[in-house]
Amino acid sequence: MSALGFIFSPFVIAILTALFFRKESSVSKFVALALFTAMLLFSLHLFSELPSSGYLDLGTFLAVPQFDFFLTLKVDMLSTIMLTLTSVLLLLVALSSWSMKNQALYYSLLIFFSGAIFGVFMSTNLLWFFIFWELTLIPMYFLIGIWGAERRIYAAIKFFLYTHVASMLILLAFFLIHKEAGTFDMTLVKEGILLSPVLIWWLLFVGFSVKMPLFPFHTWLPDAHVQAPAPISVLLAGVLLKMGAYAMIRMVLLLLPETSQKYAWVLLALGLITLFYAGLMAIYETHLKKMVAYSSISHMGLIAIAMSTLSYTGLSATLYEMIGHAFIIAPLFLIAGFFHHKTGSWEMKNMGGIMQKAPYISAIFVLAGLGALGLPGTMGFVGELSILLSSIKSFGLWMAIVALGSMLGAGYIIWTLRRVIYGEMSEMVRKTDFSMNLFEFFALTVFALFIILFGLFPNLLFEYINPAFVQFSSLGGAL
Amino acid sequence: MISAFTILFAMALVSLFFHRSYLLKPLSLVALLGAGYATFSGTVVPLIGFGTNEQIQLFELVLEVVLFTIILHESEDITITQTLFLGSASVLLLRSNTLISFILSFEALSIISVVLVSYIKTKDQAEGAVKMFIAGSMATGIVLLGVAFYLMGGGMLLAPLSTQSSLFMGIGVSLMLAGLFYKLTIVPFHGWAIDTYALVRHSHAAILSGVAKTVATLAIFKIFAPFLAEHITLSMPLLATLAIITMSLGNFLALFTKNIARILSYSSIAHAGYMLIAFVAVKSSYADEGILYMAIAYIFMQSGAFLALDSMKKEYNIETLDELKGFASQNPILSFFFTLQLFSLAGIPLLAGFLAKAVVFYAGVDAGLWWLVLIALLNSALSVGYYAWIIKSMYFDEGSFKTRLVELHLPLTSQAILATGTLFFGIFAGIIFG
């Protein structure tokens, strides 16, 4: 019952917050913080309840047996990890949005989003999964459209339309699954009984590729990332893209393992193209936030490569990198947004020498940047190394080219650091006062601590990640 | 026991004596509550040719709730009376079993619709009303011609539509459907609807496109489904083509429109296309529930959207997207309700519009027409383009409203009821499946 509460109460709280705290809008922040803390505690509590393998049943609600339409809530290790990651990020995002305009509406949209995303990770009925999946679009649409930068309207509508079209393919695939397997419950679907697994695979694959995003379906993301306010970019990269990756693992790889095996090369190819294409775009960019956005997309390419191995080690690496990517890209977005907020410019050439004015924030930016290029001791290193190793194991030595992707990363990160953080102090930076709100400061520190903590002690995470993919330990890998 | 029809019809007649009296609205509302109770307790018109079942009963209840909100919203006496007449005709049409009762009550509904829009104050409204009158007369002629052919082929007036067919019966049924599709605004019979829905008063458009059209759709499905299922090889490709053309044309034209009422008219045509999928997928066991769900969702969201627009027009003189800019900061509550209904029309989950589409489209997949459903889904995604654009104007753009406090108690109450309906049927689907 409490699981159901965490999905639906946010919707009610969101509407009440928007209506009643319009005057004293700072109350809404504390409502959001309290709710997200409760969600975090709930997700942590789930770890202790989980059975050693398989699903923990949290109940079935709103039954419509004639249409096989049940709100079935089940969680396993994978979804519990995603729930925890999401609630940590929501909490930190709520903190780093402390000085937003029009707070009552902003925080109520965040709260609304939290309910939808919890629904995505908890429901195993495909139709309800889809409902929550679509519902995440609504708050995001408003968050980008109202609080975004100059071209926010274009970005918001493009984001909405693009991902909505992709969702339609997913819905059709779910319908076909129900027609052929006779159930909407993803835990009961067996690939063997499907009549047209290939059609379903392609529909799902394209649908989820848009959300991840993979080349050539990524074009909505740079716009959304750049136009969204910094905390929302964090949510996009840390939660929404991860939702795509989660769905790709859950619905494509775990639901249709045989067809996935057959078409793993598509995923691999798109992953490689995404890695290199986005990496090159990031080198080319002089717009600070666009650089971070392309770096984020490039890392999603890495995640796709790790997925395509379809092996135990590969999927563990995927999940680790998903968490690592969220923690590394978040401070990059937040600090890029902070620099823009203070200097009023996105252009790297206008910046320089920020280290001398704001050493602590710059240090976190450097740390996250080094994490993104995979410096040992950070989460980035563990993630990229395990992806490299697992893909070499599955596809052979030529996969060492993945390391080239990391080298591209080194290129754009180090060059950016040189232009923005170090170097001559520019006139603009000299005039700017880089003082930061205490809550935002705290959020950044937490991100930095996570990057180092899990980078030095990856087993803290792998202890939980590995059991999520036990069923894959029997499979040798794709090829 | 007295049936819902009797109560509504009697109240409609009595209401004529209460014009210009403050009693009219409360009395009509009480009559609708009574009609709702009569429907709920399941009494029927004791006439041959009329009958009811659980599905129809549920839809009647929804219909009475929506009529309740329309009367609550409405401030013109004559429209309240017409709404009551229309309600009684709708009940008859929904309950009709045989061909003759269907044709008669269908014509009653059409004539009342024409009378409704004939309360003309401006030139535009006159144009809308005349177009509807001419198209409606044409449609009636075609339907009657179809009936004549059908009878010539050996059909019976005092029986449900026969499923066997001779050549003439086939021609007759096709002609009847062609005439009826005028009312459902299926392309190429849609021409009148865009102008009429956009030009007449918005609360009249709510009644026409929200109430009358849904009632007609459901009744036509009930009468014609067995025949279509019997002749699936012929009806399927024909209706599938019409469905594709209807929804694609509706959605594409809506994308390029600036007038909000016109956008809603095009969206109404697109929805007729979605509903037609249930006619195509008539073999599926989900088609029944699909069309019922679509009708229930649509009557809430279309009436809600048009009534909201009516308030905007009356109090703020908003007609185009430009005039809507920044409306959310002017009237956040009305904007919220309008947004909710638009999202429901766009098929966003947790709102009735999504589940309705899901069930209808699933019926399509169930009947093996996944390609048709794919086109419908992409159309539905395309439609987000213009709904999101309306919402964008309300929320993202800066407006230039002169701050003026407008009290909208009754319209907002009726909006709240309609929004509750949209939300309720978006979450609790069980009630539709009985």
PDB file of C-alpha atoms in Angstrom, chain B residues 21 32 52 65 69 75 111 176 190 199 204 207 282 286 323 330 337 348-349 360 368 377 385 395 409 414:
ATOM      1  CA  SER B  21     -37.268  33.331 -14.079  1.00  0.00           C
ATOM      2  CA  LEU B  32     -31.502  16.135 -14.571  1.00  0.00           C
ATOM      3  CA  THR B  52     -31.499  -0.654 -22.707  1.00  0.00           C
ATOM      4  CA  VAL B  65     -23.880  14.451 -15.770  1.00  0.00           C
ATOM      5  CA  THR B  69     -22.694  20.739 -16.262  1.00  0.00           C
ATOM      6  CA  SER B  75     -26.792  31.557 -18.851  1.00  0.00           C
ATOM      7  CA  ILE B 111     -33.769  18.756 -35.734  1.00  0.00           C
ATOM      8  CA  MET B 176     -27.650   5.064 -44.691  1.00  0.00           C
ATOM      9  CA  HIS B 190     -17.077  16.767 -42.781  1.00  0.00           C
ATOM     10  CA  LEU B 199     -18.790  29.780 -35.817  1.00  0.00           C
ATOM     11  CA  HIS B 204     -23.610  25.234 -28.601  1.00  0.00           C
ATOM     12  CA  ILE B 207     -23.457  20.387 -27.182  1.00  0.00           C
ATOM     13  CA  VAL B 282     -15.929  -4.650 -35.007  1.00  0.00           C
ATOM     14  CA  TYR B 286     -12.953  -5.068 -27.344  1.00  0.00           C
ATOM     15  CA  GLU B 323      -5.210  36.431 -27.587  1.00  0.00           C
ATOM     16  CA  GLN B 330      -4.705  35.770 -15.556  1.00  0.00           C
ATOM     17  CA  PHE B 337      -9.119  22.829 -16.356  1.00  0.00           C
ATOM     18  CA  ILE B 348      -2.041  11.851 -22.158  1.00  0.00           C
ATOM     19  CA  PRO B 349      -2.321   9.144 -19.506  1.00  0.00           C
ATOM     20  CA  VAL B 360     -10.132   1.394 -29.163  1.00  0.00           C
ATOM     21  CA  GLY B 368      -5.195  -7.855 -36.646  1.00  0.00           C
ATOM     22  CA  LEU B 377      -0.980   6.312 -32.957  1.00  0.00           C
ATOM     23  CA  GLY B 385       1.605  19.373 -31.705  1.00  0.00           C
ATOM     24  CA  TYR B 395       1.631  29.152 -19.964  1.00  0.00           C
ATOM     25  CA  HIS B 409     -18.395  30.459  -9.964  1.00  0.00           C
ATOM     26  CA  SER B 414     -19.171  22.809 -14.117  1.00  0.00           C
TER      27      SER B 414
END
